[in-house]
């Protein structure tokens, strides 16, 4: 499903953010990427949804080399993914509902269906009662849940989440993980970057350890 | 657009002021051209005749003027009519005429030239021909004034093309940069739309429409302000200008010029949005 071959990434000279990363994630896997801050987790995810290009290496997703997709066709890849960004990336002048609905609107889904699915996604993260508020009026944890609702609303084949429970209390973090697990059971491949060991212990199937840009080991639990 | 009303208000204001500057300049150029045209249209010559001119000589001159396509109208003014005209125009100088024992005014032929066809060379040729005919003593012709006015008009046009070109170019840069700032302010939103799978056209269309709308509204408001300005200038200056007010008669932009300004607003808005979006639609 997701295959990375010898990925190297350099932001500055003589400093490798990622060094020779090679791994495969199978369809339906529930995978954690862990490691200390600055180990390259976010860089790796950004390369997977092609916000940035690796300095060297190849990535194949769904039998397609994503580095060869042209800029104006990259939407095809991203529509198959649900992404939870570390900094949430919410549009602050749009209401919570609009932030979630936009993923469906870009697909040209009818308005009534958009409303139904966006509402359901917000209900899953327990924010349906705040759907007409602006993100700035929500707490950090709530904003994070909006970002999660946006990532799952489209029932994507792949979910890439960067510290999706970073600002949530343990109980809510477990709820969100259960939600990801549920989506995973329906067939989606889930890759989560986190350094929360508790979550990894409870939910991890496949774990990749990164340290200073290098893949130290892969574990299957 | 309502969400960003303050920013859009300032954008429209800047666009409007830029177009207003262009509009004022265009209106001034229009006025100069109009003035030059009016003065040259009023081109006339007066042929002063010998007091003892014979019927035959007068008829010959009239016939010569009549056959020329340059001449619109010829009126014979007798010596007596000339005195009457003088009395009518300058009633305060009546005493002078009465003190004179004789009529000092010669008979004359007042000739108006055709508005469309005339060129100065042609007019000068005809005037020279008539002046050389027997019975013609002198000629009064406003050629110098018309010549000066026309060279002034030519100069104004040349300066107009130069400055107008610079102004339009400057307006293009100012407006497209204002639109660019609008797009830059929302670059995060554009990036998010890209990341959730928005196609380039899905992202572009609202911004392009917004750019066009801002440009067109800016141009429309500037045309309205220019209209107010042009209508208020004669009210303000009217009493001071006196006779000149009739001549200066401030004119608004032509329909073609107004449509060009509005179209320019739309095109610049479109191009400004398009070029600034391009850089965000790459990753």
CSV table of C-alpha atoms in Angstrom, one decimal, chain A residues 49 51 71-72 74-75 78-79 83 85 89-91 93-94 102 105-106 150, chain B residues 3-4 186 188-189 191-200 202 281-283:
chain,number,residue,atom,x,y,z
A,49,UNK,CA,1.3,13.4,1.5
A,51,UNK,CA,3.9,18.5,0.8
A,71,UNK,CA,1.3,19.4,-9.2
A,72,UNK,CA,-2.0,19.9,-10.8
A,74,UNK,CA,-1.7,15.9,-6.7
A,75,UNK,CA,-5.3,16.4,-5.5
A,78,UNK,CA,-4.7,13.8,-1.3
A,79,UNK,CA,-8.4,12.8,-1.8
A,83,UNK,CA,-4.5,14.1,7.2
A,85,UNK,CA,-1.8,18.1,11.0
A,89,UNK,CA,-4.4,23.8,10.0
A,90,UNK,CA,-8.0,25.0,10.5
A,91,UNK,CA,-9.4,27.9,8.6
A,93,UNK,CA,-12.6,32.6,9.5
A,94,UNK,CA,-14.8,29.6,8.7
A,102,UNK,CA,-14.8,21.6,2.7
A,105,UNK,CA,-17.3,20.1,-1.1
A,106,UNK,CA,-14.0,19.7,-3.1
A,150,UNK,CA,-12.0,16.7,8.9
B,3,UNK,CA,-15.8,38.4,5.8
B,4,UNK,CA,-12.9,40.5,4.8
B,186,UNK,CA,-5.3,33.9,2.8
B,188,UNK,CA,-3.0,29.4,4.7
B,189,UNK,CA,-6.5,28.7,3.5
B,191,UNK,CA,-2.7,25.6,1.3
B,192,UNK,CA,-5.3,23.8,3.4
B,193,UNK,CA,-7.6,23.5,0.4
B,194,UNK,CA,-4.7,22.0,-1.6
B,195,UNK,CA,-4.0,19.5,1.3
B,196,UNK,CA,-7.5,18.3,1.5
B,197,UNK,CA,-7.7,17.6,-2.2
B,198,UNK,CA,-9.0,20.8,-3.8
B,199,UNK,CA,-8.3,21.0,-7.5
B,200,UNK,CA,-6.5,24.1,-8.7
B,202,UNK,CA,-11.8,24.8,-7.3
B,281,UNK,CA,-0.7,26.1,-6.2
B,282,UNK,CA,2.6,24.2,-6.6
B,283,UNK,CA,2.9,22.1,-3.5
